[in-house]
Every structure is written in C-alpha cells, then in structure tokens.
Amino acid sequence: MLTQKIEKSGEFNVNGISFDEFRNTILKDYRIAVESRAASILGRKEVLTGKAKFGIFGDGKEVVQIAKAKSFKKGDFRSGYYRDQTFMFALGMSTIQEYFAQLYAHADLQEEPASGGRQMNCHFATRSIDEKGEWKNLTEMYNSSADTSPTACQMARMLGLAHASKIYRENKSLQEFKKFSNHGNEVVFGMIGDASTSEGVFWETINAAGVLK
C-alpha cells in the first residue's frame, strides 16, 4: 500500500535517487546477502561431508559488510580477515565461483585468482601487477591486501597501508607516482572479530597508530 502511494505521488526521493533506483538497490543488496549466506551453508556441508578439507565462512556478517562496501571507493584498500566474503561479493572483488574454487584449492589462477589454491578459503587478495609484470593503476580499482591466517594480523597491515597514504599525502615528491595513490586520500578498511582484540598485535597497532598519528 505504501509502495503504491509512493509510486503514484512520485514524491519518494532519497539522496537524489528515484523510487525505482532505491528499490533495485535494496533488491540487489538482498540478493547478495542471500547468496552469500547460501554459499556459507553449502561450504560448511562440503567440509562436513569430506569434499573439502577445511573451510572458513562469513555467515551472520552479511548486512554490515554490504553497508561497508557502499563506503568503499576505488583506490581504497581492504585489510580484512577470513569472514569478509559478502564484502568481496558486493564489490565484485570475488565471485561465488572463485570462492568455491578456493575452497577446493583450485591451482589455476584464472579460476582462483587470489592465490591459485595456495591459501585457505576466504583468504582474499587482489593483484597489483598485471600479466606483463607491470603495475596496475591502483587508484582505479578496489584493492585488497593478501589475507593471512593468524588472528589480528590484518591490523598491522592496515596500519602500514594507512601510513603509506599519509606519506604520499605529506611528501610532495611522491605525488608524481599517480598509479599508487591519489595524493594520499584513499582509506584503508579493516574488519576484526571480538576475540582478536585480545591479541598483542591489535594493541601494538593501536599504539603505533597513535605514535604515527
């Protein structure tokens, strides 16, 4: 009923988008969340039935990761952990097919571009160098540092990436290298679980961030 009234009145407008645009965005987000949850459930079944050796899954974190993806811009970096699958799906940095290729340790980089089956599943990465060995323009793509397994280890990488942006912002002589930084204006995004905040590297990173400002 409310939907019908909004469509007839034509008054619905949120941040300059129409009702149809708003509806399509909601449906797209809902689809991503549902598909990501289904991938987690199926992945668990594959592990429990012995078809995959080991699995980590991100069910229960879909909505917050879709919201985070909406603030992520090209040039930004992710330094996340092994439950970021919905975030990666939302930005197109990974697909469900690649997700399962990683679960089964597929060694073909075309099928599993994060690590060619060398990492556990949900250990994401984007490639900063192309097939010819040349640097890509990192300011024109969504970037993800390569995940590693120890809990809270993403914090130190996140600090390093943020510090690099600060150096690019403050050192004018570096600003000619336009493929790596947009004058230091990019942001690094991190995710961490409650238990990992008890790790030493978490507190060391918080301390170093304060020292480095």
XYZ file of C-alpha atoms in Angstrom:
213
model
C 0.000 0.000 0.000
C 2.781 2.420 0.947
C 4.679 1.451 -2.178
C 1.634 2.180 -4.350
C 1.173 5.606 -2.767
C 4.819 6.491 -3.283
C 4.752 5.409 -6.924
C 1.609 7.418 -7.656
C 2.750 10.555 -5.892
C 6.262 10.485 -7.309
C 7.468 12.150 -4.122
C 9.852 9.434 -2.981
C 13.414 10.721 -3.192
C 16.399 9.660 -1.134
C 19.752 11.285 -1.858
C 18.608 12.187 -5.344
C 17.549 8.706 -6.470
C 14.114 7.654 -7.623
C 11.924 5.013 -6.054
C 12.825 2.506 -8.783
C 16.542 3.072 -8.231
C 16.067 2.704 -4.480
C 14.053 -0.497 -4.899
C 16.576 -2.016 -7.286
C 19.414 -1.231 -4.877
C 17.582 -2.894 -1.990
C 16.811 -5.985 -4.068
C 20.415 -6.219 -5.272
C 21.726 -5.949 -1.711
C 19.239 -8.555 -0.520
C 20.290 -10.931 -3.282
C 23.974 -10.550 -2.371
C 23.202 -11.272 1.297
C 21.099 -14.342 0.490
C 23.620 -15.749 -1.971
C 26.494 -15.190 0.449
C 24.597 -16.942 3.260
C 23.761 -19.841 0.931
C 27.441 -20.103 -0.069
C 28.422 -20.335 3.608
C 25.875 -23.071 4.309
C 26.863 -25.076 1.243
C 30.545 -24.621 2.035
C 30.055 -25.995 5.544
C 28.277 -29.034 4.110
C 31.151 -29.644 1.717
C 33.621 -29.637 4.594
C 31.472 -31.785 6.885
C 30.969 -34.375 4.151
C 34.684 -34.509 3.360
C 34.503 -32.948 -0.104
C 36.610 -30.011 1.059
C 39.396 -30.320 3.611
C 38.865 -27.137 5.585
C 36.598 -24.115 5.447
C 36.017 -20.692 6.973
C 32.734 -18.910 6.350
C 31.194 -15.482 6.873
C 27.544 -16.204 7.649
C 25.978 -13.756 10.075
C 28.013 -10.787 8.846
C 26.259 -10.090 5.565
C 24.420 -6.840 6.279
C 27.270 -4.931 7.911
C 29.615 -5.918 5.097
C 27.197 -4.754 2.409
C 26.925 -1.438 4.259
C 30.721 -1.164 4.460
C 31.036 -1.864 0.740
C 28.921 1.199 -0.026
C 31.570 3.450 1.520
C 34.496 1.729 -0.180
C 35.846 3.657 -3.183
C 38.297 2.815 -5.931
C 41.813 3.393 -4.671
C 40.876 2.292 -1.153
C 42.412 -0.801 0.413
C 40.986 -3.658 2.405
C 42.990 -5.311 5.140
C 40.428 -7.772 6.369
C 40.003 -11.201 7.785
C 38.555 -14.531 6.770
C 34.877 -13.617 7.114
C 34.783 -10.816 4.537
C 33.179 -12.792 1.725
C 29.997 -10.677 1.481
C 32.061 -7.501 1.249
C 34.107 -9.021 -1.571
C 30.981 -10.198 -3.405
C 29.290 -6.798 -3.023
C 32.177 -5.011 -4.751
C 32.821 -7.667 -7.374
C 36.302 -8.325 -5.974
C 35.413 -12.001 -5.748
C 32.663 -14.256 -7.059
C 30.919 -17.300 -5.642
C 32.618 -19.449 -8.277
C 36.048 -18.160 -7.208
C 35.026 -18.634 -3.577
C 34.408 -22.356 -4.123
C 37.486 -22.699 -6.325
C 39.462 -21.526 -3.321
C 37.623 -23.934 -1.028
C 38.726 -26.800 -3.272
C 42.272 -25.384 -3.664
C 41.992 -24.932 -7.427
C 45.525 -24.274 -8.690
C 44.500 -22.323 -11.822
C 44.859 -18.558 -11.346
C 42.078 -17.986 -13.852
C 39.722 -19.906 -11.588
C 41.176 -18.863 -8.238
C 42.932 -15.505 -8.753
C 43.579 -14.727 -5.068
C 46.322 -17.314 -4.540
C 45.983 -20.131 -7.062
C 44.816 -22.527 -4.358
C 47.738 -21.820 -2.029
C 45.657 -20.149 0.659
C 42.715 -21.359 2.692
C 39.322 -20.224 1.522
C 38.136 -16.725 2.424
C 41.740 -15.530 2.216
C 41.242 -12.825 -0.377
C 43.639 -10.701 -2.403
C 43.717 -8.505 -5.476
C 46.639 -8.381 -7.868
C 48.568 -5.118 -8.137
C 50.639 -6.304 -11.115
C 49.272 -7.373 -14.492
C 50.184 -10.383 -16.627
C 53.128 -8.484 -18.143
C 54.608 -7.657 -14.752
C 53.569 -4.004 -14.948
C 51.977 -2.090 -12.091
C 48.243 -1.626 -12.392
C 46.689 1.742 -11.598
C 45.675 1.080 -8.005
C 43.681 4.301 -7.820
C 41.253 2.970 -10.428
C 40.493 -0.346 -8.747
C 39.289 -1.806 -5.471
C 42.310 -3.164 -3.614
C 42.740 -5.926 -1.068
C 45.929 -6.872 0.712
C 46.535 -10.638 0.793
C 44.962 -12.217 3.850
C 46.986 -14.315 6.250
C 45.646 -16.664 8.880
C 46.810 -15.592 12.386
C 44.063 -13.659 14.132
C 44.512 -9.865 14.284
C 47.437 -9.918 11.835
C 45.403 -7.729 9.483
C 45.769 -4.854 11.938
C 49.487 -4.350 11.315
C 48.966 -4.434 7.548
C 46.129 -1.958 7.891
C 48.397 0.428 9.787
C 51.119 0.071 7.147
C 48.709 0.881 4.337
C 47.332 3.891 6.206
C 50.852 5.105 6.948
C 51.742 4.782 3.262
C 48.819 7.055 2.369
C 49.977 9.565 4.948
C 53.470 9.574 3.409
C 52.033 10.101 -0.083
C 49.902 12.937 1.263
C 52.762 14.720 3.019
C 55.667 14.060 0.649
C 55.022 16.113 -2.486
C 57.825 14.400 -4.402
C 55.851 11.130 -4.313
C 52.716 12.564 -5.843
C 54.016 12.046 -9.373
C 53.505 8.314 -8.843
C 49.828 8.526 -9.648
C 49.268 4.787 -10.059
C 49.742 4.130 -6.359
C 47.931 6.878 -4.509
C 45.503 9.710 -5.083
C 47.583 12.230 -3.140
C 47.123 10.046 -0.047
C 43.351 10.468 0.007
C 42.483 6.770 -0.052
C 41.204 4.920 3.002
C 42.124 1.505 4.364
C 39.248 -0.559 5.722
C 39.700 -3.340 8.251
C 37.454 -5.858 9.940
C 38.258 -7.696 13.138
C 36.427 -10.096 15.434
C 35.958 -9.643 19.163
C 38.408 -12.384 20.146
C 41.186 -10.882 18.020
C 41.112 -7.643 20.012
C 42.828 -9.615 22.794
C 45.856 -10.305 20.611
C 49.041 -8.350 21.207
C 49.301 -7.180 17.609
C 45.936 -5.425 17.971
C 47.177 -3.281 20.853
C 50.571 -2.772 19.241
C 48.814 -1.442 16.140
C 46.608 0.909 18.167
C 49.705 2.185 19.970
C 51.668 2.624 16.722
C 48.722 4.433 15.104
C 48.790 6.925 17.964
C 52.546 7.415 17.693
C 52.420 7.838 13.906
C 49.281 9.977 14.108
